[in-house]
Tab-separated table of C-alpha atoms in Angstrom:
chain	number	residue	atom	x	y	z
A	1	MET	CA	21.107	-5.037	33.950
A	2	PRO	CA	17.495	-3.759	33.170
A	3	ALA	CA	15.795	-4.541	29.882
A	4	LEU	CA	15.911	-1.968	27.110
A	5	ARG	CA	12.253	-1.387	26.005
A	6	THR	CA	12.331	-1.057	22.245
A	7	ALA	CA	9.568	0.466	20.119
A	8	LEU	CA	9.260	-0.071	16.401
A	9	LEU	CA	7.440	2.567	14.317
A	10	GLN	CA	5.634	0.763	11.349
A	11	SER	CA	4.729	3.591	9.012
A	12	SER	CA	5.437	4.905	5.557
A	13	GLY	CA	4.828	8.477	6.637
A	14	GLU	CA	4.103	11.070	3.972
A	15	LEU	CA	5.779	10.695	0.632
A	16	GLY	CA	8.295	13.440	-0.102
A	17	ASP	CA	7.253	15.474	2.939
A	18	VAL	CA	10.152	15.532	5.472
A	19	ALA	CA	8.367	17.987	7.859
A	20	ALA	CA	5.374	15.730	8.086
A	21	ASN	CA	7.453	12.670	8.654
A	22	LEU	CA	9.338	14.388	11.461
A	23	LYS	CA	6.033	15.128	13.121
A	24	ILE	CA	5.119	11.511	12.807
A	25	LEU	CA	8.363	10.485	14.309
A	26	ASP	CA	7.899	13.075	17.158
A	27	GLU	CA	4.383	11.662	17.931
A	28	ALA	CA	5.597	8.110	17.931
A	29	ALA	CA	8.481	9.034	20.291
A	30	ALA	CA	5.949	10.560	22.717
A	31	ARG	CA	4.031	7.383	22.672
A	32	ALA	CA	7.111	5.143	23.049
A	33	ALA	CA	8.392	7.136	25.851
A	34	ALA	CA	5.048	7.033	27.716
A	35	ALA	CA	5.254	3.218	27.288
A	36	GLY	CA	8.562	3.197	29.019
A	37	ALA	CA	10.778	2.716	25.822
A	38	GLY	CA	14.303	3.657	25.794
A	39	LEU	CA	14.716	3.319	22.036
A	40	LEU	CA	12.570	3.955	19.022
A	41	LEU	CA	13.375	2.623	15.538
A	42	ALA	CA	11.779	3.968	12.321
A	43	PRO	CA	11.790	2.345	8.818
A	44	GLU	CA	14.238	2.777	5.942
A	45	LEU	CA	14.280	6.159	4.247
A	46	PHE	CA	11.614	7.202	6.639
A	47	LEU	CA	12.247	10.914	6.503
A	48	THR	CA	11.645	11.207	2.788
A	49	GLY	CA	9.637	8.196	1.756
A	50	TYR	CA	10.956	5.449	-0.492
A	51	ALA	CA	9.320	5.741	-3.861
A	52	ILE	CA	10.365	9.412	-4.631
A	53	GLY	CA	12.445	8.644	-7.773
A	54	ALA	CA	14.555	11.582	-8.781
A	55	ASP	CA	13.481	13.688	-5.757
A	56	ILE	CA	15.822	11.503	-3.758
A	57	ALA	CA	18.680	13.892	-5.014
A	58	ARG	CA	16.701	16.981	-3.859
A	59	LEU	CA	15.742	15.666	-0.436
A	60	ALA	CA	19.011	13.914	0.465
A	61	GLU	CA	20.808	15.711	3.426
A	62	PRO	CA	24.226	15.537	4.982
A	63	ALA	CA	24.553	13.200	8.060
A	64	ALA	CA	24.627	16.290	10.262
A	65	GLY	CA	21.957	18.228	8.314
A	66	PRO	CA	18.784	19.949	9.484
A	67	SER	CA	16.783	16.683	9.797
A	68	ALA	CA	19.445	15.092	11.926
A	69	ARG	CA	19.231	18.167	14.223
A	70	ALA	CA	15.510	17.836	14.269
A	71	VAL	CA	15.665	14.106	15.245
A	72	ALA	CA	18.239	14.948	18.059
A	73	ALA	CA	15.652	17.449	19.361
A	74	ILE	CA	12.918	14.736	19.321
A	75	ALA	CA	15.226	12.396	21.228
A	76	VAL	CA	15.960	14.934	23.882
A	77	ARG	CA	12.487	16.170	24.187
A	78	HIS	CA	11.157	12.571	24.949
A	79	GLY	CA	14.264	11.096	26.581
A	80	LEU	CA	14.896	8.153	24.417
A	81	ALA	CA	17.318	7.003	21.674
A	82	VAL	CA	16.062	7.233	18.020
A	83	GLY	CA	17.079	5.267	15.046
A	84	TYR	CA	15.867	6.181	11.499
A	85	GLY	CA	16.522	5.877	7.764
A	86	TYR	CA	17.197	8.710	5.415
A	87	PRO	CA	18.968	9.458	2.095
A	88	GLU	CA	22.404	10.931	2.798
A	89	ARG	CA	24.278	13.366	0.544
A	90	ASP	CA	27.991	12.956	0.934
A	91	THR	CA	29.505	16.391	1.508
A	92	GLU	CA	32.939	15.355	0.556
A	93	ARG	CA	32.044	13.474	-2.738
A	94	HIS	CA	29.787	15.715	-4.946
A	95	GLY	CA	26.692	13.928	-6.260
A	96	VAL	CA	27.221	10.707	-4.224
A	97	LEU	CA	24.133	9.555	-2.271
A	98	TYR	CA	23.846	6.733	0.350
A	99	ASN	CA	20.838	4.875	1.728
A	100	SER	CA	21.709	5.588	5.294
A	101	ALA	CA	20.532	5.108	8.954
A	102	GLN	CA	21.481	7.072	12.038
A	103	LEU	CA	21.087	6.341	15.788
A	104	VAL	CA	20.774	9.424	18.068
A	105	GLY	CA	21.115	9.097	21.885
A	106	ALA	CA	18.559	10.352	24.421
A	107	ASP	CA	20.831	13.266	24.955
A	108	GLY	CA	20.695	14.095	21.238
A	109	ALA	CA	24.250	13.053	20.607
A	110	PRO	CA	24.909	10.990	17.410
A	111	LEU	CA	25.741	7.422	18.302
A	112	ALA	CA	26.067	5.492	14.969
A	113	HIS	CA	25.765	6.169	11.357
A	114	TYR	CA	25.455	3.289	8.780
A	115	ARG	CA	25.306	3.207	5.007
A	116	LYS	CA	23.439	0.353	3.432
A	117	THR	CA	26.012	-2.200	2.041
A	118	HIS	CA	23.734	-4.410	-0.143
A	119	LEU	CA	21.566	-2.348	-2.414
A	120	PHE	CA	18.232	-3.913	-3.759
A	121	GLY	CA	16.450	-3.231	-6.928
A	122	ASP	CA	16.712	-0.741	-9.778
A	123	PHE	CA	15.787	2.225	-7.725
A	124	GLU	CA	18.504	1.792	-5.206
A	125	LEU	CA	21.089	0.805	-7.675
A	126	GLN	CA	20.365	3.804	-9.819
A	127	TRP	CA	20.629	6.385	-7.059
A	128	PHE	CA	22.753	5.099	-4.249
A	129	THR	CA	26.385	4.092	-3.690
A	130	PRO	CA	26.838	1.042	-1.587
A	131	GLY	CA	28.532	1.526	1.877
A	132	ASP	CA	31.635	-0.443	2.699
A	133	LEU	CA	31.562	-0.839	6.477
A	134	ALA	CA	29.567	-3.927	7.492
A	135	VAL	CA	29.571	-3.460	11.364
A	136	VAL	CA	28.654	-0.287	12.978
A	137	GLN	CA	27.892	-0.281	16.795
A	138	ALA	CA	26.908	1.953	19.668
A	139	GLU	CA	25.939	1.551	23.223
A	140	VAL	CA	22.428	2.342	24.513
A	141	ASP	CA	21.728	1.698	28.276
A	142	GLY	CA	24.578	-0.857	28.433
A	143	ILE	CA	23.273	-2.798	25.398
A	144	THR	CA	25.619	-3.065	22.397
A	145	VAL	CA	23.521	-1.934	19.432
A	146	GLY	CA	24.402	-2.588	15.729
A	147	MET	CA	22.969	-1.238	12.568
A	148	MET	CA	22.028	-2.507	9.155
A	149	ILE	CA	19.359	-1.763	6.545
A	150	CYS	CA	16.628	-4.059	5.167
A	151	TYR	CA	18.272	-6.293	2.406
A	152	ASP	CA	21.452	-6.428	4.431
A	153	VAL	CA	19.879	-8.796	7.079
A	154	GLU	CA	19.136	-11.349	4.379
A	155	PHE	CA	22.760	-12.027	3.967
A	156	PRO	CA	23.802	-14.393	6.861
A	157	GLU	CA	27.427	-13.285	6.665
A	158	ASN	CA	26.396	-9.753	7.549
A	159	VAL	CA	24.489	-10.703	10.774
A	160	ARG	CA	27.168	-13.269	11.842
A	161	ALA	CA	29.792	-10.422	11.559
A	162	HIS	CA	27.733	-8.573	14.081
A	163	ALA	CA	27.385	-11.620	16.394
A	164	LEU	CA	31.188	-12.111	16.467
A	165	ALA	CA	31.612	-8.357	17.110
A	166	GLY	CA	29.417	-8.616	20.184
A	167	THR	CA	26.193	-6.978	18.965
A	168	ASP	CA	23.257	-7.563	21.394
A	169	LEU	CA	20.539	-5.726	19.561
A	170	LEU	CA	20.687	-5.296	15.736
A	171	LEU	CA	18.553	-2.420	14.453
A	172	VAL	CA	17.170	-3.045	10.910
A	173	PRO	CA	15.173	-0.096	9.407
A	174	THR	CA	13.397	-1.694	6.448
A	175	ALA	CA	11.323	-1.243	3.253
A	176	LEU	CA	10.263	-4.827	2.542
A	177	MET	CA	7.884	-5.358	-0.296
A	178	HIS	CA	5.348	-8.121	-1.328
A	179	PRO	CA	5.887	-10.959	-1.960
A	180	ALA	CA	8.922	-11.296	0.379
A	181	GLU	CA	6.831	-11.917	3.636
A	182	ILE	CA	9.203	-14.818	4.483
A	183	VAL	CA	11.769	-12.324	5.537
A	184	PRO	CA	10.023	-10.887	8.642
A	185	GLN	CA	8.002	-14.078	9.263
A	186	SER	CA	10.930	-16.534	9.105
A	187	VAL	CA	14.374	-15.194	8.129
A	188	VAL	CA	14.521	-12.530	10.884
A	189	PRO	CA	13.617	-14.874	13.685
A	190	VAL	CA	16.096	-17.394	12.424
A	191	ARG	CA	18.887	-14.869	12.083
A	192	ALA	CA	18.411	-13.833	15.710
A	193	PHE	CA	18.350	-17.487	16.871
A	194	GLU	CA	21.422	-18.664	14.888
A	195	ASN	CA	23.436	-15.614	15.898
A	196	GLN	CA	22.181	-15.207	19.532
A	197	LEU	CA	21.126	-11.663	19.493
A	198	TYR	CA	17.969	-9.485	19.251
A	199	ILE	CA	16.856	-8.108	15.940
A	200	ALA	CA	14.546	-5.090	15.575
A	201	TYR	CA	13.016	-4.990	12.191
A	202	ALA	CA	10.877	-1.853	11.441
A	203	ASN	CA	9.167	-1.903	8.087
A	204	ARG	CA	7.214	0.490	5.870
A	205	THR	CA	3.543	-0.392	5.088
A	206	GLY	CA	1.021	-0.200	2.337
A	207	PRO	CA	1.171	1.064	-1.292
A	208	GLU	CA	3.720	3.649	-2.238
A	209	GLY	CA	4.287	4.280	-5.872
A	210	ALA	CA	5.092	1.031	-7.662
A	211	PHE	CA	5.831	-0.746	-4.246
A	212	GLU	CA	3.612	-2.604	-1.767
A	213	PHE	CA	5.225	-2.745	1.607
A	214	VAL	CA	4.139	-5.535	3.783
A	215	GLY	CA	4.568	-4.317	7.397
A	216	LEU	CA	5.064	-7.359	9.738
A	217	SER	CA	7.733	-5.456	11.762
A	218	ALA	CA	9.090	-7.628	14.591
A	219	LEU	CA	11.403	-7.689	17.508
A	220	ALA	CA	12.918	-11.139	17.536
A	221	GLY	CA	14.766	-12.659	20.408
A	222	PRO	CA	17.728	-15.082	20.535
A	223	ASP	CA	15.275	-17.981	20.960
A	224	GLY	CA	13.818	-17.194	17.540
A	225	VAL	CA	10.508	-15.915	19.086
A	226	ALA	CA	9.044	-12.550	18.292
A	227	ARG	CA	8.671	-10.422	21.368
A	228	ALA	CA	6.600	-7.919	19.392
A	229	ARG	CA	4.924	-8.297	16.060
A	230	ALA	CA	2.903	-5.880	13.889
A	231	GLY	CA	0.308	-6.621	11.325
A	232	ARG	CA	0.080	-5.068	7.872
A	233	GLY	CA	-1.058	-1.562	8.842
A	234	ALA	CA	0.501	1.393	10.517
A	235	ASP	CA	1.467	0.544	14.096
A	236	LEU	CA	3.821	1.098	17.053
A	237	VAL	CA	4.843	-2.197	18.638
A	238	ILE	CA	6.968	-2.491	21.765
A	239	GLY	CA	9.017	-5.228	23.213
A	240	ASP	CA	11.891	-5.725	25.687
A	241	VAL	CA	15.588	-6.565	24.985
A	242	ASP	CA	16.504	-8.579	28.124
A	243	PRO	CA	20.264	-8.713	28.604
A	244	ASP	CA	19.813	-11.469	31.301
A	245	PHE	CA	17.793	-13.612	29.026
A	246	LEU	CA	20.277	-13.048	26.276
A	247	ALA	CA	23.272	-14.092	28.470
A	248	ALA	CA	21.383	-17.233	29.476
A	249	SER	CA	20.550	-18.104	25.874
A	250	ARG	CA	24.107	-17.546	24.777
A	251	ALA	CA	25.359	-19.838	27.478
A	252	GLU	CA	22.923	-22.595	26.368
A	253	ASN	CA	23.231	-22.287	22.585
A	254	PRO	CA	26.567	-23.512	21.231
A	255	TYR	CA	26.351	-22.146	17.643
A	256	LEU	CA	29.044	-19.467	18.001
A	257	ARG	CA	31.197	-21.613	20.256
A	258	ASP	CA	31.138	-24.637	17.888
A	259	ARG	CA	32.099	-22.693	14.720
A	260	ARG	CA	35.086	-23.917	12.724
A	261	PRO	CA	36.225	-20.881	10.912
A	262	GLY	CA	39.195	-22.731	9.213
A	263	LEU	CA	36.613	-24.665	7.126
A	264	TYR	CA	34.808	-21.447	5.787
A	265	GLY	CA	37.589	-19.928	3.764
A	266	PRO	CA	36.018	-20.829	0.368
A	267	LEU	CA	32.859	-18.713	1.374
A	268	VAL	CA	34.863	-15.484	0.798
């Protein structure tokens, strides 16, 4: 099976300007497609910006809203799958907002939709309702792709659930702030190694309101090595998710085979 070339957009976009951020996403998709990528991942809350306070309620959209249609058109135009973060307004529960991420296929069809399960900090706890579905998956070019958002990946149980469900590539749109650089530098590669999967971690960058996003986006492999790594500034980094290497790594690494679930009951 051929590798899935994966592009990570490291950008904070334009705060509160959805149209500008869709343009940035479109330009990144063009560059990614030109480099042979079959999938592009943008950061957490990319369409609106993160530090938008009460504007989150005004800018939130339904999962199938106009921005979703615009992203689908971008995916079709450039012939690659696109994952991105955005604030979701629940059309069935008035006033309920989620910190969400969507994955759209190269044909523009919605593939996966995920609501952040572990909210971080006062801003998120004030405005968002936590999701209640840990494992969301789809298939892109024969690769089983899972989704979570930022803080979720810092909980080992979350990533292990994906490993046990057969996720090959875990997409993590992110808004990681200083001083938590240890997460992209150490935690993400370790999560990939201990769970025998790839993790695509796409972060925001630079100052935004009261926040300082640290960049350092990475595509980590099942050997714990980053296939692609951004610095602190805006960037588009690209690496390959190799299913043959993943299969060989899983055959060699015994972590999942040697688990003893009967001992772990007290954890939950």
